[in-house]
PDB file of N, CA, C and O in Angstrom:
ATOM      1  N   MET A   1       1.504  -8.356  -9.163  1.00 83.00           N
ATOM      2  CA  MET A   1       1.446  -8.516  -7.814  1.00 83.00           C
ATOM      3  C   MET A   1       2.867  -7.875  -7.304  1.00 83.00           C
ATOM      4  O   MET A   1       3.751  -8.462  -7.957  1.00 83.00           O
ATOM      5  N   TYR A   2       3.071  -7.211  -6.154  1.00 86.00           N
ATOM      6  CA  TYR A   2       4.197  -6.797  -5.301  1.00 86.00           C
ATOM      7  C   TYR A   2       4.301  -6.460  -4.181  1.00 86.00           C
ATOM      8  O   TYR A   2       3.083  -6.251  -3.580  1.00 86.00           O
ATOM      9  N   HIS A   3       5.208  -6.690  -2.964  1.00 89.00           N
ATOM     10  CA  HIS A   3       5.178  -6.329  -1.783  1.00 89.00           C
ATOM     11  C   HIS A   3       6.184  -5.274  -1.650  1.00 89.00           C
ATOM     12  O   HIS A   3       7.040  -4.905  -2.157  1.00 89.00           O
ATOM     13  N   VAL A   4       5.759  -4.409  -0.708  1.00 90.00           N
ATOM     14  CA  VAL A   4       6.307  -3.280  -0.253  1.00 90.00           C
ATOM     15  C   VAL A   4       6.115  -3.140   1.238  1.00 90.00           C
ATOM     16  O   VAL A   4       5.496  -3.593   2.104  1.00 90.00           O
ATOM     17  N   GLN A   5       7.457  -2.823   2.084  1.00 92.00           N
ATOM     18  CA  GLN A   5       7.153  -2.707   3.475  1.00 92.00           C
ATOM     19  C   GLN A   5       7.088  -1.334   3.829  1.00 92.00           C
ATOM     20  O   GLN A   5       8.054  -0.483   3.315  1.00 92.00           O
ATOM     21  N   VAL A   6       6.427  -0.997   4.514  1.00 91.00           N
ATOM     22  CA  VAL A   6       5.880   0.218   5.175  1.00 91.00           C
ATOM     23  C   VAL A   6       6.244   0.372   6.081  1.00 91.00           C
ATOM     24  O   VAL A   6       5.403  -0.162   7.134  1.00 91.00           O
ATOM     25  N   PRO A   7       6.787   1.703   6.901  1.00 92.00           N
ATOM     26  CA  PRO A   7       6.762   1.910   8.105  1.00 92.00           C
ATOM     27  C   PRO A   7       5.433   2.241   8.637  1.00 92.00           C
ATOM     28  O   PRO A   7       4.888   3.055   8.303  1.00 92.00           O
ATOM     29  N   PHE A   8       5.480   2.100  10.019  1.00 94.00           N
ATOM     30  CA  PHE A   8       4.093   1.918  10.819  1.00 94.00           C
ATOM     31  C   PHE A   8       4.171   1.952  12.576  1.00 94.00           C
ATOM     32  O   PHE A   8       4.630   0.680  12.781  1.00 94.00           O
ATOM     33  N   ARG A   9       4.067   2.984  13.018  1.00 95.00           N
ATOM     34  CA  ARG A   9       3.969   3.204  14.154  1.00 95.00           C
ATOM     35  C   ARG A   9       5.408   2.503  15.314  1.00 95.00           C
ATOM     36  O   ARG A   9       4.889   1.638  16.003  1.00 95.00           O
ATOM     37  N   GLY A  10       6.526   2.565  14.879  1.00 95.00           N
ATOM     38  CA  GLY A  10       7.567   2.498  14.970  1.00 95.00           C
ATOM     39  C   GLY A  10       8.213   0.939  14.317  1.00 95.00           C
ATOM     40  O   GLY A  10       9.157   0.444  15.137  1.00 95.00           O
ATOM     41  N   ASP A  11       7.396   0.325  13.703  1.00 95.00           N
ATOM     42  CA  ASP A  11       7.719  -1.050  13.164  1.00 95.00           C
ATOM     43  C   ASP A  11       7.277  -1.111  11.601  1.00 95.00           C
ATOM     44  O   ASP A  11       7.219   0.311  11.001  1.00 95.00           O
ATOM     45  N   PHE A  12       7.065  -2.029  10.621  1.00 94.00           N
ATOM     46  CA  PHE A  12       6.760  -2.237   9.431  1.00 94.00           C
ATOM     47  C   PHE A  12       5.437  -3.013   9.366  1.00 94.00           C
ATOM     48  O   PHE A  12       5.316  -3.997   9.937  1.00 94.00           O
ATOM     49  N   LEU A  13       5.033  -2.448   8.459  1.00 93.00           N
ATOM     50  CA  LEU A  13       3.777  -3.408   7.842  1.00 93.00           C
ATOM     51  C   LEU A  13       4.477  -4.075   6.484  1.00 93.00           C
ATOM     52  O   LEU A  13       4.935  -3.286   5.596  1.00 93.00           O
ATOM     53  N   ASP A  14       4.107  -5.374   5.972  1.00 94.00           N
ATOM     54  CA  ASP A  14       4.044  -5.763   4.910  1.00 94.00           C
ATOM     55  C   ASP A  14       3.149  -5.571   3.937  1.00 94.00           C
ATOM     56  O   ASP A  14       2.020  -6.157   4.483  1.00 94.00           O
ATOM     57  N   VAL A  15       2.952  -5.051   2.870  1.00 93.00           N
ATOM     58  CA  VAL A  15       2.025  -4.771   2.098  1.00 93.00           C
ATOM     59  C   VAL A  15       1.691  -5.288   0.894  1.00 93.00           C
ATOM     60  O   VAL A  15       3.046  -5.137   0.218  1.00 93.00           O
ATOM     61  N   LYS A  16       0.968  -6.172   0.625  1.00 93.00           N
ATOM     62  CA  LYS A  16       1.008  -6.674  -0.987  1.00 93.00           C
ATOM     63  C   LYS A  16      -0.095  -5.800  -1.386  1.00 93.00           C
ATOM     64  O   LYS A  16      -1.183  -5.799  -1.341  1.00 93.00           O
ATOM     65  N   VAL A  17       0.591  -5.430  -2.852  1.00 91.00           N
ATOM     66  CA  VAL A  17       0.131  -4.584  -3.801  1.00 91.00           C
ATOM     67  C   VAL A  17      -0.821  -5.550  -4.653  1.00 91.00           C
ATOM     68  O   VAL A  17       0.027  -6.238  -5.396  1.00 91.00           O
ATOM     69  N   THR A  18      -1.848  -5.628  -4.862  1.00 90.00           N
ATOM     70  CA  THR A  18      -2.622  -6.731  -5.271  1.00 90.00           C
ATOM     71  C   THR A  18      -3.015  -6.457  -7.021  1.00 90.00           C
ATOM     72  O   THR A  18      -3.178  -7.236  -7.906  1.00 90.00           O
ATOM     73  N   ARG A  19      -3.364  -5.328  -7.164  1.00 89.00           N
ATOM     74  CA  ARG A  19      -3.546  -4.555  -8.475  1.00 89.00           C
ATOM     75  C   ARG A  19      -2.981  -3.219  -8.327  1.00 89.00           C
ATOM     76  O   ARG A  19      -3.187  -2.351  -7.593  1.00 89.00           O
ATOM     77  N   ASP A  20      -2.070  -2.560  -9.438  1.00 84.00           N
ATOM     78  CA  ASP A  20      -1.715  -1.336  -9.655  1.00 84.00           C
ATOM     79  C   ASP A  20      -1.867  -0.725 -11.238  1.00 84.00           C
ATOM     80  O   ASP A  20      -1.531  -1.423 -11.899  1.00 84.00           O
ATOM     81  N   TYR A  21      -2.858   0.282 -11.112  1.00 80.00           N
ATOM     82  CA  TYR A  21      -3.436   0.561 -12.251  1.00 80.00           C
ATOM     83  C   TYR A  21      -2.633   1.682 -12.909  1.00 80.00           C
ATOM     84  O   TYR A  21      -2.987   1.902 -14.156  1.00 80.00           O
ATOM     85  N   GLY A  22      -1.622   1.938 -12.426  1.00 78.00           N
ATOM     86  CA  GLY A  22      -0.555   2.815 -12.784  1.00 78.00           C
ATOM     87  C   GLY A  22      -1.192   4.269 -12.977  1.00 78.00           C
ATOM     88  O   GLY A  22      -2.269   4.775 -12.454  1.00 78.00           O
ATOM     89  N   TRP A  23      -0.424   5.441 -13.123  1.00 77.00           N
ATOM     90  CA  TRP A  23      -0.656   6.769 -13.532  1.00 77.00           C
ATOM     91  C   TRP A  23      -1.700   7.061 -14.411  1.00 77.00           C
ATOM     92  O   TRP A  23      -1.747   6.566 -15.562  1.00 77.00           O
ATOM     93  N   GLU A  24      -2.623   7.571 -14.173  1.00 82.00           N
ATOM     94  CA  GLU A  24      -3.596   8.271 -15.097  1.00 82.00           C
ATOM     95  C   GLU A  24      -3.230   9.691 -15.651  1.00 82.00           C
ATOM     96  O   GLU A  24      -3.542  10.587 -14.642  1.00 82.00           O
ATOM     97  N   SER A  25      -2.689   9.861 -16.913  1.00 80.00           N
ATOM     98  CA  SER A  25      -2.178  11.024 -17.324  1.00 80.00           C
ATOM     99  C   SER A  25      -3.324  12.409 -17.388  1.00 80.00           C
ATOM    100  O   SER A  25      -3.289  13.248 -16.912  1.00 80.00           O
ATOM    101  N   ASP A  26      -4.676  11.836 -17.447  1.00 85.00           N
ATOM    102  CA  ASP A  26      -5.507  12.773 -17.739  1.00 85.00           C
ATOM    103  C   ASP A  26      -6.492  13.426 -16.350  1.00 85.00           C
ATOM    104  O   ASP A  26      -6.592  14.308 -16.115  1.00 85.00           O
ATOM    105  N   THR A  27      -6.037  12.434 -15.409  1.00 85.00           N
ATOM    106  CA  THR A  27      -6.669  12.757 -13.779  1.00 85.00           C
ATOM    107  C   THR A  27      -5.399  13.075 -12.972  1.00 85.00           C
ATOM    108  O   THR A  27      -5.971  13.370 -11.804  1.00 85.00           O
ATOM    109  N   ASN A  28      -4.307  12.582 -13.315  1.00 76.00           N
ATOM    110  CA  ASN A  28      -3.270  12.499 -12.549  1.00 76.00           C
ATOM    111  C   ASN A  28      -3.549  11.701 -11.115  1.00 76.00           C
ATOM    112  O   ASN A  28      -2.990  11.953 -10.089  1.00 76.00           O
ATOM    113  N   ALA A  29      -4.309  10.513 -11.336  1.00 81.00           N
ATOM    114  CA  ALA A  29      -4.705   9.697 -10.505  1.00 81.00           C
ATOM    115  C   ALA A  29      -3.548   8.361 -10.789  1.00 81.00           C
ATOM    116  O   ALA A  29      -3.434   8.030 -11.457  1.00 81.00           O
ATOM    117  N   HIS A  30      -3.519   7.427  -9.453  1.00 81.00           N
ATOM    118  CA  HIS A  30      -3.131   6.458  -9.508  1.00 81.00           C
ATOM    119  C   HIS A  30      -3.644   5.273  -8.348  1.00 81.00           C
ATOM    120  O   HIS A  30      -3.505   5.605  -6.980  1.00 81.00           O
ATOM    121  N   GLU A  31      -4.332   4.622  -9.181  1.00 87.00           N
ATOM    122  CA  GLU A  31      -5.456   3.810  -8.291  1.00 87.00           C
ATOM    123  C   GLU A  31      -4.508   2.749  -8.162  1.00 87.00           C
ATOM    124  O   GLU A  31      -3.862   1.865  -8.900  1.00 87.00           O
ATOM    125  N   VAL A  32      -4.374   1.605  -6.782  1.00 88.00           N
ATOM    126  CA  VAL A  32      -3.916   0.590  -6.327  1.00 88.00           C
ATOM    127  C   VAL A  32      -5.084  -0.083  -5.793  1.00 88.00           C
ATOM    128  O   VAL A  32      -5.562   0.714  -4.583  1.00 88.00           O
ATOM    129  N   GLU A  33      -4.975  -1.558  -5.332  1.00 91.00           N
ATOM    130  CA  GLU A  33      -5.576  -1.933  -4.584  1.00 91.00           C
ATOM    131  C   GLU A  33      -4.239  -2.889  -3.659  1.00 91.00           C
ATOM    132  O   GLU A  33      -3.465  -3.408  -4.117  1.00 91.00           O
ATOM    133  N   TRP A  34      -4.295  -2.916  -2.453  1.00 91.00           N
ATOM    134  CA  TRP A  34      -3.736  -3.666  -1.463  1.00 91.00           C
ATOM    135  C   TRP A  34      -4.198  -4.250  -0.146  1.00 91.00           C
ATOM    136  O   TRP A  34      -5.228  -3.807   0.125  1.00 91.00           O
ATOM    137  N   GLU A  35      -3.119  -4.831   0.464  1.00 93.00           N
ATOM    138  CA  GLU A  35      -3.681  -5.539   1.571  1.00 93.00           C
ATOM    139  C   GLU A  35      -2.352  -6.018   2.399  1.00 93.00           C
ATOM    140  O   GLU A  35      -1.397  -6.130   2.114  1.00 93.00           O
ATOM    141  N   VAL A  36      -2.317  -5.608   3.692  1.00 94.00           N
ATOM    142  CA  VAL A  36      -1.359  -6.040   4.488  1.00 94.00           C
ATOM    143  C   VAL A  36      -1.134  -7.477   4.859  1.00 94.00           C
ATOM    144  O   VAL A  36      -2.113  -8.421   4.980  1.00 94.00           O
ATOM    145  N   ASP A  37      -0.012  -8.173   4.267  1.00 93.00           N
ATOM    146  CA  ASP A  37       0.434  -9.518   3.968  1.00 93.00           C
ATOM    147  C   ASP A  37       0.070  -9.976   5.568  1.00 93.00           C
ATOM    148  O   ASP A  37       1.017  -9.472   6.583  1.00 93.00           O
ATOM    149  N   GLY A  38      -0.507 -11.358   5.849  1.00 91.00           N
ATOM    150  CA  GLY A  38      -0.166 -11.610   7.303  1.00 91.00           C
ATOM    151  C   GLY A  38      -1.199 -11.093   7.887  1.00 91.00           C
ATOM    152  O   GLY A  38      -1.024 -11.567   9.458  1.00 91.00           O
ATOM    153  N   MET A  39      -2.157 -10.471   7.766  1.00 92.00           N
ATOM    154  CA  MET A  39      -3.279  -9.802   8.558  1.00 92.00           C
ATOM    155  C   MET A  39      -4.543  -9.727   8.068  1.00 92.00           C
ATOM    156  O   MET A  39      -5.043  -9.325   6.443  1.00 92.00           O
ATOM    157  N   THR A  40      -5.740 -10.311   8.493  1.00 92.00           N
ATOM    158  CA  THR A  40      -6.981 -10.234   8.078  1.00 92.00           C
ATOM    159  C   THR A  40      -7.171  -8.875   7.837  1.00 92.00           C
ATOM    160  O   THR A  40      -6.875  -8.064   8.567  1.00 92.00           O
ATOM    161  N   GLY A  41      -8.555  -8.529   7.021  1.00 90.00           N
ATOM    162  CA  GLY A  41      -9.309  -7.335   7.273  1.00 90.00           C
ATOM    163  C   GLY A  41      -9.556  -6.526   8.548  1.00 90.00           C
ATOM    164  O   GLY A  41      -9.579  -5.655   8.617  1.00 90.00           O
ATOM    165  N   ASP A  42     -10.469  -7.991   9.469  1.00 95.00           N
ATOM    166  CA  ASP A  42     -10.650  -7.644  10.797  1.00 95.00           C
ATOM    167  C   ASP A  42      -9.745  -7.053  11.711  1.00 95.00           C
ATOM    168  O   ASP A  42      -9.434  -6.357  12.685  1.00 95.00           O
ATOM    169  N   GLU A  43      -8.460  -7.508  11.549  1.00 95.00           N
ATOM    170  CA  GLU A  43      -7.341  -7.392  12.232  1.00 95.00           C
ATOM    171  C   GLU A  43      -6.560  -5.993  12.064  1.00 95.00           C
ATOM    172  O   GLU A  43      -5.950  -5.153  12.726  1.00 95.00           O
ATOM    173  N   TYR A  44      -6.679  -5.604  10.673  1.00 93.00           N
ATOM    174  CA  TYR A  44      -6.190  -4.309  10.207  1.00 93.00           C
ATOM    175  C   TYR A  44      -7.034  -3.428  10.819  1.00 93.00           C
ATOM    176  O   TYR A  44      -7.035  -2.147  11.364  1.00 93.00           O
ATOM    177  N   ASN A  45      -8.657  -3.554  10.323  1.00 94.00           N
ATOM    178  CA  ASN A  45      -9.669  -2.373  10.901  1.00 94.00           C
ATOM    179  C   ASN A  45      -9.394  -2.238  12.614  1.00 94.00           C
ATOM    180  O   ASN A  45      -9.350  -1.515  13.031  1.00 94.00           O
ATOM    181  N   ALA A  46      -9.136  -3.363  13.333  1.00 96.00           N
ATOM    182  CA  ALA A  46      -8.811  -3.238  14.884  1.00 96.00           C
ATOM    183  C   ALA A  46      -7.336  -2.581  15.316  1.00 96.00           C
ATOM    184  O   ALA A  46      -7.455  -1.800  16.307  1.00 96.00           O
ATOM    185  N   LEU A  47      -6.510  -2.033  14.244  1.00 95.00           N
ATOM    186  CA  LEU A  47      -5.701  -1.145  14.608  1.00 95.00           C
ATOM    187  C   LEU A  47      -6.366   0.388  14.451  1.00 95.00           C
ATOM    188  O   LEU A  47      -5.490   1.373  14.930  1.00 95.00           O
ATOM    189  N   ASN A  48      -7.233   0.614  13.997  1.00 97.00           N
ATOM    190  CA  ASN A  48      -8.098   1.925  13.762  1.00 97.00           C
ATOM    191  C   ASN A  48      -7.246   2.726  13.299  1.00 97.00           C
ATOM    192  O   ASN A  48      -6.522   3.677  13.770  1.00 97.00           O
ATOM    193  N   VAL A  49      -6.787   2.275  12.096  1.00 96.00           N
ATOM    194  CA  VAL A  49      -5.518   3.148  11.152  1.00 96.00           C
ATOM    195  C   VAL A  49      -6.231   4.441  10.831  1.00 96.00           C
ATOM    196  O   VAL A  49      -7.695   4.685  10.421  1.00 96.00           O
ATOM    197  N   THR A  50      -5.530   5.779  11.401  1.00 97.00           N
ATOM    198  CA  THR A  50      -6.172   6.993  10.728  1.00 97.00           C
ATOM    199  C   THR A  50      -5.887   7.308   9.521  1.00 97.00           C
ATOM    200  O   THR A  50      -5.279   6.809   8.654  1.00 97.00           O
ATOM    201  N   SER A  51      -7.036   8.355   9.133  1.00 96.00           N
ATOM    202  CA  SER A  51      -7.109   8.745   7.678  1.00 96.00           C
ATOM    203  C   SER A  51      -5.174   9.130   7.471  1.00 96.00           C
ATOM    204  O   SER A  51      -4.692   9.006   5.962  1.00 96.00           O
ATOM    205  N   GLU A  52      -4.770  10.060   7.946  1.00 95.00           N
ATOM    206  CA  GLU A  52      -3.012  10.509   8.057  1.00 95.00           C
ATOM    207  C   GLU A  52      -2.252   9.186   8.076  1.00 95.00           C
ATOM    208  O   GLU A  52      -1.661   9.039   6.966  1.00 95.00           O
ATOM    209  N   GLU A  53      -2.657   8.308   8.769  1.00 95.00           N
ATOM    210  CA  GLU A  53      -1.815   7.187   8.400  1.00 95.00           C
ATOM    211  C   GLU A  53      -1.787   5.827   7.278  1.00 95.00           C
ATOM    212  O   GLU A  53      -0.963   5.696   6.721  1.00 95.00           O
ATOM    213  N   GLU A  54      -3.198   6.051   6.690  1.00 92.00           N
ATOM    214  CA  GLU A  54      -3.457   5.459   5.626  1.00 92.00           C
ATOM    215  C   GLU A  54      -2.815   6.179   4.428  1.00 92.00           C
ATOM    216  O   GLU A  54      -2.470   5.433   3.160  1.00 92.00           O
ATOM    217  N   GLU A  55      -2.970   7.731   4.485  1.00 92.00           N
ATOM    218  CA  GLU A  55      -2.331   8.378   3.229  1.00 92.00           C
ATOM    219  C   GLU A  55      -1.041   8.026   3.242  1.00 92.00           C
ATOM    220  O   GLU A  55      -0.299   7.863   2.229  1.00 92.00           O
ATOM    221  N   LEU A  56      -0.275   7.706   4.427  1.00 93.00           N
ATOM    222  CA  LEU A  56       1.233   7.389   4.177  1.00 93.00           C
ATOM    223  C   LEU A  56       1.373   6.218   3.848  1.00 93.00           C
ATOM    224  O   LEU A  56       2.110   5.787   2.866  1.00 93.00           O
ATOM    225  N   ILE A  57       0.604   5.287   4.156  1.00 92.00           N
ATOM    226  CA  ILE A  57       0.834   3.757   3.725  1.00 92.00           C
ATOM    227  C   ILE A  57       0.569   4.266   1.959  1.00 92.00           C
ATOM    228  O   ILE A  57       1.457   3.271   1.068  1.00 92.00           O
ATOM    229  N   TYR A  58      -0.339   4.949   1.694  1.00 89.00           N
ATOM    230  CA  TYR A  58      -0.517   5.079  -0.211  1.00 89.00           C
ATOM    231  C   TYR A  58       0.938   5.772  -0.220  1.00 89.00           C
ATOM    232  O   TYR A  58       1.519   5.302  -1.526  1.00 89.00           O
ATOM    233  N   ASP A  59       0.889   6.727   0.062  1.00 89.00           N
ATOM    234  CA  ASP A  59       2.194   7.178  -0.162  1.00 89.00           C
ATOM    235  C   ASP A  59       3.319   6.403  -0.455  1.00 89.00           C
ATOM    236  O   ASP A  59       4.035   6.798  -1.487  1.00 89.00           O
ATOM    237  N   MET A  60       3.639   5.430   0.407  1.00 89.00           N
ATOM    238  CA  MET A  60       5.107   4.614   0.336  1.00 89.00           C
ATOM    239  C   MET A  60       4.471   3.847  -0.776  1.00 89.00           C
ATOM    240  O   MET A  60       5.846   3.511  -1.349  1.00 89.00           O
ATOM    241  N   ILE A  61       3.465   3.166  -0.940  1.00 88.00           N
ATOM    242  CA  ILE A  61       3.142   2.610  -1.926  1.00 88.00           C
ATOM    243  C   ILE A  61       3.309   3.263  -3.456  1.00 88.00           C
ATOM    244  O   ILE A  61       4.259   2.399  -4.150  1.00 88.00           O
ATOM    245  N   TYR A  62       3.275   4.502  -3.819  1.00 85.00           N
ATOM    246  CA  TYR A  62       3.162   4.993  -4.697  1.00 85.00           C
ATOM    247  C   TYR A  62       4.575   5.299  -5.205  1.00 85.00           C
ATOM    248  O   TYR A  62       5.042   5.220  -6.336  1.00 85.00           O
ATOM    249  N   GLN A  63       5.710   5.642  -3.773  1.00 85.00           N
ATOM    250  CA  GLN A  63       6.916   5.799  -3.942  1.00 85.00           C
ATOM    251  C   GLN A  63       7.484   4.755  -4.408  1.00 85.00           C
ATOM    252  O   GLN A  63       8.755   4.549  -5.437  1.00 85.00           O
ATOM    253  N   ALA A  64       7.080   3.710  -4.132  1.00 83.00           N
ATOM    254  CA  ALA A  64       7.907   2.283  -4.439  1.00 83.00           C
ATOM    255  C   ALA A  64       7.549   2.042  -5.484  1.00 83.00           C
ATOM    256  O   ALA A  64       8.588   1.297  -6.563  1.00 83.00           O
ATOM    257  N   SER A  65       6.459   2.020  -6.256  1.00 77.00           N
ATOM    258  CA  SER A  65       5.921   2.037  -7.450  1.00 77.00           C
ATOM    259  C   SER A  65       6.752   2.416  -8.509  1.00 77.00           C
ATOM    260  O   SER A  65       7.262   2.288  -9.693  1.00 77.00           O
ATOM    261  N   ALA A  66       6.743   3.881  -8.261  1.00 71.00           N
ATOM    262  CA  ALA A  66       7.511   5.106  -9.153  1.00 71.00           C
ATOM    263  C   ALA A  66       9.063   4.688  -9.098  1.00 71.00           C
ATOM    264  O   ALA A  66       9.674   4.827 -10.395  1.00 71.00           O
ATOM    265  N   ASP A  67       9.455   4.205  -7.998  1.00 66.00           N
ATOM    266  CA  ASP A  67      10.980   3.686  -8.169  1.00 66.00           C
ATOM    267  C   ASP A  67      11.433   2.256  -8.463  1.00 66.00           C
ATOM    268  O   ASP A  67      12.540   1.731  -8.753  1.00 66.00           O
ATOM    269  N   GLY A  68      10.326   1.277  -8.776  1.00 62.00           N
ATOM    270  CA  GLY A  68      10.654  -0.016  -8.898  1.00 62.00           C
ATOM    271  C   GLY A  68      11.005  -0.676  -7.744  1.00 62.00           C
ATOM    272  O   GLY A  68      11.656  -1.609  -7.711  1.00 62.00           O
ATOM    273  N   ALA A  69      10.953  -0.241  -6.455  1.00 54.00           N
ATOM    274  CA  ALA A  69      11.421  -0.409  -5.570  1.00 54.00           C
ATOM    275  C   ALA A  69      10.680  -1.570  -4.986  1.00 54.00           C
ATOM    276  O   ALA A  69      11.000  -2.466  -3.919  1.00 54.00           O
ATOM    277  N   GLY A  70       9.472  -1.915  -5.449  1.00 51.00           N
ATOM    278  CA  GLY A  70       8.551  -3.012  -4.746  1.00 51.00           C
ATOM    279  C   GLY A  70       9.185  -4.212  -5.043  1.00 51.00           C
ATOM    280  O   GLY A  70       9.708  -4.506  -5.870  1.00 51.00           O
ATOM    281  N   GLN A  71       8.928  -5.234  -4.444  1.00 51.00           N
ATOM    282  CA  GLN A  71       9.393  -6.835  -4.312  1.00 51.00           C
ATOM    283  C   GLN A  71       8.583  -7.568  -5.541  1.00 51.00           C
ATOM    284  O   GLN A  71       7.207  -7.970  -4.397  1.00 51.00           O
ATOM    285  N   TYR A  72       8.918  -7.809  -6.690  1.00 54.00           N
ATOM    286  CA  TYR A  72       7.766  -8.331  -7.552  1.00 54.00           C
ATOM    287  C   TYR A  72       7.403  -9.875  -7.070  1.00 54.00           C
ATOM    288  O   TYR A  72       8.634 -10.542  -7.254  1.00 54.00           O
ATOM    289  N   ASP A  73       6.142 -10.481  -7.488  1.00 56.00           N
ATOM    290  CA  ASP A  73       6.298 -11.909  -7.553  1.00 56.00           C
ATOM    291  C   ASP A  73       6.417 -12.152  -8.754  1.00 56.00           C
ATOM    292  O   ASP A  73       6.669 -12.023  -9.877  1.00 56.00           O
ATOM    293  N   ASP A  74       6.797 -13.585  -9.204  1.00 47.00           N
ATOM    294  CA  ASP A  74       7.286 -14.227 -10.132  1.00 47.00           C
ATOM    295  C   ASP A  74       5.913 -14.740 -10.941  1.00 47.00           C
ATOM    296  O   ASP A  74       4.798 -15.258 -10.205  1.00 47.00           O
TER     297      ASP A  74
END
C-alpha cells in the first residue's frame, strides 16, 4: 500500500493505493485499487468527479508507481 498526492481542482487529494497489480505485459494493462484517504465513498461520490478527472487521478497513480514516487507504508 502506498500514498500519492494528486492535484485536483486547485487543491490536492491524498490517494491511498490499496492494491497495485503492476503492469501486465501481454495486455499492457495496469490495474490498481485506490481510495481517497480521509474521505468516505459517499463524500467522494458527492464531488461528482468527471470521467476526465478520474482518468487524471489514475494517470497520476500510474506515474507515481512507475517513478517509485508514492509514499509506501511500512
